[in-house]
Amino acid sequence: MSFREAAIELGVTPTAISHQIRLLEGICGQPLFRRRPRPLVLTDVGERLFPVIRNGFDAFATAIASASAGVGQRPLRVTSPNAFASRWLVPRLPKWREEHAKIPLEIIGTDSVLDLRAGNADVAIRYARRMPQDLAAQEIFRDTFFPVCSPDLLAKGTRQIERAADVLQYPLIHFDWMNRDREAPTWSRWLAAARSVDPGIPDTNKAWDLSFREELHAIDAVVAGQGIAICSDVVVSRELKSGALVKAHDLSLPGYGFYLVYVPNHPLQPHIEAFSAWMGSLV
C-alpha cells in the first residue's frame, strides 16, 4: 500500500512504480487503487487481482531460489522473539547440531516481525494468540504464565507465600508488552484474578515496583533475586528445571502459542520440516 516502499523493494523510483501501475490499469480498463483520500487502498478489482499476482511472484522466487547453486548448503535462517531465542532456543542448539549436523542454522533474534515473503528469513517462530493466516503455520506449543522468583529471595522473606496476598511483601517485577494486548499476562491481570479467590488483596500500585522494557532484563532481575515476575513457563523452563527459579504461587494465566511460520513451497522445505519436527520433539 505504498508506491515508495515498493520502489525501495524493487530498486526503482516511485515514478517508475506509478507508471507501471497506470499501464496495468490501462490493460484492465479500470483503476486498481483508490488514491484519494489517503491512505492508499485497493479497489474491488485490485483486491481480486492482488492474490493472483502475489502468488505468481512467489512462484517465480521459489523457482529461481531452487535453481540457484548452493541453495542446499546455505544456513536455514530462523527468526525468533529475543527472549525465546536467548532462553529456550540457543541453549538447545547443541542438540540440533548432534541430530542435523548438515543443516546449519542462522538465528535472528528480534521482536520485530520480519517479512518472510521478502526473503528476510526462511522460517519464523511467531508468538501470538492465534494461528497466523497469511502463511503456512503450525502450532508447536503454548505457554502458561505464573509468578516465579529465586529461591534465595524466598529464604530472605519474613514469611512463606501461602496465599496470593503474600506476594505483595516482595518487589514485583514488570516488563513491557509491546503489542498492548489487553489480555496480556501482566501483574495487573494476575492480581485481578487473585482477588476473585482472595478478596483480601488490597488495591496497590506495587505492580510498578521494578519495570523493564525488555523481557530478558526482567528475567535476569528475577534470577538475581531482585523480586517476583510473571513469566512464561516455556521461556524460563531451564531455570525452573535447574532450580535457579521456583514457582512463587500456583495461580496461573493463559499465555500464547509458539507458531512455526514459513512461505509455502519454500526451496528449503525439507530443512524447515526437519526443524519443525525437532522443535516438536523437545516439548
Tab-separated table of N, CA and C in Angstrom, residues 173-266:
chain	number	residue	atom	x	y	z
A	173	ILE	N	8.253	-7.478	39.734
A	173	ILE	CA	8.985	-7.074	38.533
A	173	ILE	C	8.053	-7.131	37.322
A	174	HIS	N	8.069	-6.060	36.552
A	174	HIS	CA	7.174	-5.906	35.408
A	174	HIS	C	8.003	-5.717	34.139
A	175	PHE	N	7.510	-6.229	32.998
A	175	PHE	CA	8.142	-5.886	31.720
A	175	PHE	C	7.060	-5.491	30.720
A	176	ASP	N	7.461	-4.709	29.739
A	176	ASP	CA	6.520	-4.092	28.808
A	176	ASP	C	6.055	-5.088	27.752
A	177	TRP	N	4.742	-5.140	27.546
A	177	TRP	CA	4.168	-5.914	26.444
A	177	TRP	C	3.949	-4.960	25.278
A	178	MET	N	4.823	-5.034	24.278
A	178	MET	CA	4.813	-4.043	23.210
A	178	MET	C	3.565	-4.113	22.338
A	179	ASN	N	2.876	-5.269	22.310
A	179	ASN	CA	1.683	-5.385	21.473
A	179	ASN	C	0.438	-4.787	22.123
A	180	ARG	N	0.576	-4.316	23.360
A	180	ARG	CA	-0.528	-3.653	24.067
A	180	ARG	C	-1.766	-4.538	24.173
A	181	ASP	N	-1.591	-5.828	24.238
A	181	ASP	CA	-2.718	-6.754	24.353
A	181	ASP	C	-3.377	-6.581	25.720
A	182	ARG	N	-4.687	-6.308	25.712
A	182	ARG	CA	-5.405	-6.119	26.973
A	182	ARG	C	-5.457	-7.398	27.807
A	183	GLU	N	-5.268	-8.555	27.160
A	183	GLU	CA	-5.314	-9.819	27.872
A	183	GLU	C	-3.916	-10.358	28.174
A	184	ALA	N	-2.911	-9.518	28.022
A	184	ALA	CA	-1.538	-9.956	28.302
A	184	ALA	C	-1.410	-10.369	29.772
A	185	PRO	N	-0.612	-11.391	30.043
A	185	PRO	CA	-0.460	-11.896	31.427
A	185	PRO	C	0.439	-11.003	32.275
A	186	THR	N	-0.093	-9.877	32.688
A	186	THR	CA	0.647	-8.903	33.475
A	186	THR	C	0.325	-9.062	34.966
A	187	TRP	N	1.049	-8.330	35.817
A	187	TRP	CA	0.744	-8.330	37.243
A	187	TRP	C	-0.658	-7.791	37.507
A	188	SER	N	-1.076	-6.790	36.755
A	188	SER	CA	-2.416	-6.234	36.954
A	188	SER	C	-3.480	-7.302	36.750
A	189	ARG	N	-3.327	-8.093	35.695
A	189	ARG	CA	-4.298	-9.163	35.434
A	189	ARG	C	-4.192	-10.273	36.478
A	190	TRP	N	-2.964	-10.592	36.884
A	190	TRP	CA	-2.805	-11.657	37.879
A	190	TRP	C	-3.445	-11.250	39.206
A	191	LEU	N	-3.221	-10.024	39.640
A	191	LEU	CA	-3.798	-9.561	40.899
A	191	LEU	C	-5.318	-9.505	40.824
A	192	ALA	N	-5.844	-9.126	39.645
A	192	ALA	CA	-7.301	-9.110	39.471
A	192	ALA	C	-7.864	-10.523	39.585
A	193	ALA	N	-7.162	-11.498	38.968
A	193	ALA	CA	-7.606	-12.894	39.068
A	193	ALA	C	-7.471	-13.398	40.500
A	194	ALA	N	-6.417	-12.984	41.197
A	194	ALA	CA	-6.192	-13.427	42.573
A	194	ALA	C	-7.296	-12.912	43.501
A	195	ARG	N	-7.800	-11.711	43.246
A	195	ARG	CA	-8.844	-11.148	44.115
A	195	ARG	C	-10.147	-11.938	44.027
A	196	SER	N	-10.340	-12.648	42.924
A	196	SER	CA	-11.562	-13.443	42.802
A	196	SER	C	-11.549	-14.637	43.755
A	197	VAL	N	-10.352	-15.072	44.185
A	197	VAL	CA	-10.246	-16.187	45.136
A	197	VAL	C	-9.740	-15.726	46.496
A	198	ASP	N	-9.203	-14.507	46.550
A	198	ASP	CA	-8.671	-13.962	47.796
A	198	ASP	C	-9.055	-12.483	47.875
A	199	PRO	N	-10.315	-12.199	48.228
A	199	PRO	CA	-10.796	-10.815	48.212
A	199	PRO	C	-10.028	-9.874	49.135
A	200	GLY	N	-9.221	-10.407	50.018
A	200	GLY	CA	-8.489	-9.562	50.956
A	200	GLY	C	-7.291	-8.854	50.347
A	201	ILE	N	-6.971	-9.123	49.072
A	201	ILE	CA	-5.822	-8.467	48.453
A	201	ILE	C	-6.149	-6.996	48.234
A	202	PRO	N	-5.367	-6.085	48.788
A	202	PRO	CA	-5.677	-4.658	48.647
A	202	PRO	C	-5.344	-4.141	47.261
A	203	ASP	N	-6.014	-3.030	46.883
A	203	ASP	CA	-5.602	-2.331	45.663
A	203	ASP	C	-4.214	-1.753	45.903
A	204	THR	N	-3.340	-1.902	44.915
A	204	THR	CA	-1.962	-1.484	45.133
A	204	THR	C	-1.314	-1.084	43.820
A	205	ASN	N	-0.325	-0.250	43.903
A	205	ASN	CA	0.500	0.102	42.743
A	205	ASN	C	1.815	-0.659	42.742
A	206	LYS	N	1.897	-1.727	43.553
A	206	LYS	CA	3.149	-2.469	43.652
A	206	LYS	C	3.550	-3.139	42.344
A	207	ALA	N	2.590	-3.265	41.405
A	207	ALA	CA	2.940	-3.867	40.121
A	207	ALA	C	4.016	-3.060	39.399
A	208	TRP	N	4.284	-1.840	39.872
A	208	TRP	CA	5.270	-0.990	39.212
A	208	TRP	C	6.541	-0.850	40.050
A	209	ASP	N	6.782	-1.779	40.990
A	209	ASP	CA	7.975	-1.722	41.826
A	209	ASP	C	9.257	-1.614	41.003
A	210	LEU	N	9.386	-2.483	40.024
A	210	LEU	CA	10.584	-2.530	39.189
A	210	LEU	C	10.143	-2.886	37.777
A	211	SER	N	10.399	-2.005	36.818
A	211	SER	CA	9.856	-2.188	35.473
A	211	SER	C	10.965	-2.178	34.435
A	212	PHE	N	10.841	-3.055	33.431
A	212	PHE	CA	11.806	-3.155	32.340
A	212	PHE	C	11.087	-3.092	30.994
A	213	ARG	N	11.758	-2.526	30.016
A	213	ARG	CA	11.217	-2.556	28.661
A	213	ARG	C	11.366	-3.946	28.044
A	214	GLU	N	12.507	-4.608	28.321
A	214	GLU	CA	12.810	-5.905	27.717
A	214	GLU	C	12.495	-7.050	28.670
A	215	GLU	N	11.853	-8.088	28.148
A	215	GLU	CA	11.540	-9.279	28.940
A	215	GLU	C	12.812	-9.943	29.458
A	216	LEU	N	13.856	-9.983	28.640
A	216	LEU	CA	15.104	-10.624	29.060
A	216	LEU	C	15.693	-9.957	30.293
A	217	HIS	N	15.618	-8.631	30.351
A	217	HIS	CA	16.164	-7.924	31.511
A	217	HIS	C	15.352	-8.227	32.760
A	218	ALA	N	14.046	-8.349	32.595
A	218	ALA	CA	13.197	-8.691	33.740
A	218	ALA	C	13.552	-10.078	34.268
A	219	ILE	N	13.778	-11.027	33.366
A	219	ILE	CA	14.139	-12.383	33.794
A	219	ILE	C	15.485	-12.375	34.505
A	220	ASP	N	16.446	-11.609	33.974
A	220	ASP	CA	17.752	-11.505	34.636
A	220	ASP	C	17.598	-10.979	36.065
A	221	ALA	N	16.716	-9.991	36.234
A	221	ALA	CA	16.500	-9.418	37.566
A	221	ALA	C	15.890	-10.450	38.512
A	222	VAL	N	14.975	-11.283	37.988
A	222	VAL	CA	14.356	-12.319	38.817
A	222	VAL	C	15.404	-13.355	39.236
A	223	VAL	N	16.217	-13.787	38.291
A	223	VAL	CA	17.258	-14.778	38.605
A	223	VAL	C	18.226	-14.216	39.642
A	224	ALA	N	18.457	-12.902	39.578
A	224	ALA	CA	19.378	-12.267	40.530
A	224	ALA	C	18.757	-12.047	41.905
A	225	GLY	N	17.484	-12.447	42.073
A	225	GLY	CA	16.845	-12.342	43.379
A	225	GLY	C	16.303	-10.968	43.708
A	226	GLN	N	15.995	-10.168	42.664
A	226	GLN	CA	15.539	-8.798	42.896
A	226	GLN	C	14.022	-8.679	43.063
A	227	GLY	N	13.286	-9.751	42.841
A	227	GLY	CA	11.848	-9.685	43.012
A	227	GLY	C	11.154	-10.854	42.344
A	228	ILE	N	9.826	-10.741	42.199
A	228	ILE	CA	8.993	-11.781	41.597
A	228	ILE	C	8.415	-11.238	40.292
A	229	ALA	N	8.372	-12.075	39.256
A	229	ALA	CA	7.805	-11.673	37.972
A	229	ALA	C	6.842	-12.733	37.473
A	230	ILE	N	5.897	-12.306	36.633
A	230	ILE	CA	5.003	-13.235	35.941
A	230	ILE	C	5.719	-13.666	34.666
A	231	CYS	N	6.131	-14.922	34.577
A	231	CYS	CA	6.955	-15.386	33.458
A	231	CYS	C	6.324	-16.575	32.744
A	232	SER	N	6.733	-16.751	31.488
A	232	SER	CA	6.309	-17.884	30.677
A	232	SER	C	7.011	-19.156	31.139
A	233	ASP	N	6.226	-20.224	31.340
A	233	ASP	CA	6.840	-21.485	31.757
A	233	ASP	C	7.723	-22.073	30.672
A	234	VAL	N	7.510	-21.672	29.396
A	234	VAL	CA	8.362	-22.132	28.298
A	234	VAL	C	9.681	-21.373	28.306
A	235	VAL	N	9.611	-20.053	28.392
A	235	VAL	CA	10.811	-19.230	28.298
A	235	VAL	C	11.774	-19.495	29.449
A	236	VAL	N	11.256	-19.720	30.666
A	236	VAL	CA	12.148	-19.955	31.824
A	236	VAL	C	12.171	-21.432	32.223
A	237	SER	N	11.884	-22.320	31.281
A	237	SER	CA	11.813	-23.748	31.605
A	237	SER	C	13.142	-24.291	32.131
A	238	ARG	N	14.268	-23.852	31.552
A	238	ARG	CA	15.570	-24.351	32.014
A	238	ARG	C	15.867	-23.891	33.441
A	239	GLU	N	15.510	-22.643	33.756
A	239	GLU	CA	15.739	-22.125	35.103
A	239	GLU	C	14.860	-22.840	36.129
A	240	LEU	N	13.628	-23.169	35.731
A	240	LEU	CA	12.741	-23.906	36.637
A	240	LEU	C	13.257	-25.328	36.854
A	241	LYS	N	13.746	-25.939	35.794
A	241	LYS	CA	14.245	-27.310	35.906
A	241	LYS	C	15.511	-27.373	36.753
A	242	SER	N	16.383	-26.362	36.612
A	242	SER	CA	17.653	-26.374	37.350
A	242	SER	C	17.490	-25.925	38.798
A	243	GLY	N	16.351	-25.283	39.098
A	243	GLY	CA	16.148	-24.771	40.446
A	243	GLY	C	16.602	-23.333	40.632
A	244	ALA	N	17.118	-22.711	39.553
A	244	ALA	CA	17.520	-21.304	39.645
A	244	ALA	C	16.306	-20.418	39.905
A	245	LEU	N	15.134	-20.875	39.420
A	245	LEU	CA	13.871	-20.193	39.695
A	245	LEU	C	12.870	-21.218	40.228
A	246	VAL	N	11.933	-20.745	41.038
A	246	VAL	CA	10.862	-21.603	41.549
A	246	VAL	C	9.537	-20.880	41.372
A	247	LYS	N	8.477	-21.665	41.333
A	247	LYS	CA	7.139	-21.081	41.258
A	247	LYS	C	6.801	-20.469	42.620
A	248	ALA	N	6.434	-19.181	42.597
A	248	ALA	CA	6.126	-18.495	43.849
A	248	ALA	C	4.686	-18.713	44.287
A	249	HIS	N	3.790	-18.958	43.316
A	249	HIS	CA	2.379	-19.188	43.633
A	249	HIS	C	1.763	-19.974	42.483
A	250	ASP	N	0.753	-20.791	42.765
A	250	ASP	CA	0.179	-21.686	41.756
A	250	ASP	C	-0.794	-21.004	40.792
A	251	LEU	N	-1.311	-19.836	41.142
A	251	LEU	CA	-2.272	-19.172	40.268
A	251	LEU	C	-1.591	-18.797	38.950
A	252	SER	N	-2.183	-19.230	37.839
A	252	SER	CA	-1.565	-19.004	36.534
A	252	SER	C	-2.513	-18.268	35.596
A	253	LEU	N	-1.937	-17.727	34.518
A	253	LEU	CA	-2.689	-17.050	33.462
A	253	LEU	C	-2.347	-17.711	32.133
A	254	PRO	N	-3.321	-17.821	31.218
A	254	PRO	CA	-3.025	-18.416	29.908
A	254	PRO	C	-2.082	-17.539	29.101
A	255	GLY	N	-1.205	-18.166	28.345
A	255	GLY	CA	-0.255	-17.430	27.520
A	255	GLY	C	-0.659	-17.406	26.059
A	256	TYR	N	0.298	-17.675	25.187
A	256	TYR	CA	0.103	-17.606	23.744
A	256	TYR	C	0.650	-18.879	23.096
A	257	GLY	N	0.512	-18.946	21.789
A	257	GLY	CA	1.064	-20.071	21.055
A	257	GLY	C	2.378	-19.700	20.389
A	258	PHE	N	3.287	-20.662	20.309
A	258	PHE	CA	4.512	-20.515	19.522
A	258	PHE	C	4.264	-21.222	18.193
A	259	TYR	N	4.265	-20.446	17.110
A	259	TYR	CA	3.934	-20.984	15.789
A	259	TYR	C	5.159	-20.962	14.885
A	260	LEU	N	5.343	-22.039	14.146
A	260	LEU	CA	6.374	-22.083	13.118
A	260	LEU	C	5.731	-21.637	11.811
A	261	VAL	N	6.259	-20.571	11.208
A	261	VAL	CA	5.625	-19.924	10.060
A	261	VAL	C	6.627	-19.840	8.913
A	262	TYR	N	6.165	-20.104	7.680
A	262	TYR	CA	7.041	-20.050	6.517
A	262	TYR	C	6.207	-19.885	5.252
A	263	VAL	N	6.864	-19.500	4.167
A	263	VAL	CA	6.204	-19.370	2.874
A	263	VAL	C	6.007	-20.763	2.282
A	264	PRO	N	4.810	-21.096	1.811
A	264	PRO	CA	4.583	-22.433	1.236
A	264	PRO	C	5.536	-22.714	0.068
A	265	ASN	N	5.886	-23.988	-0.095
A	265	ASN	CA	6.753	-24.446	-1.195
A	265	ASN	C	8.122	-23.759	-1.174
A	266	HIS	N	8.631	-23.540	0.009
A	266	HIS	CA	9.932	-22.896	0.168
A	266	HIS	C	11.023	-23.808	-0.387
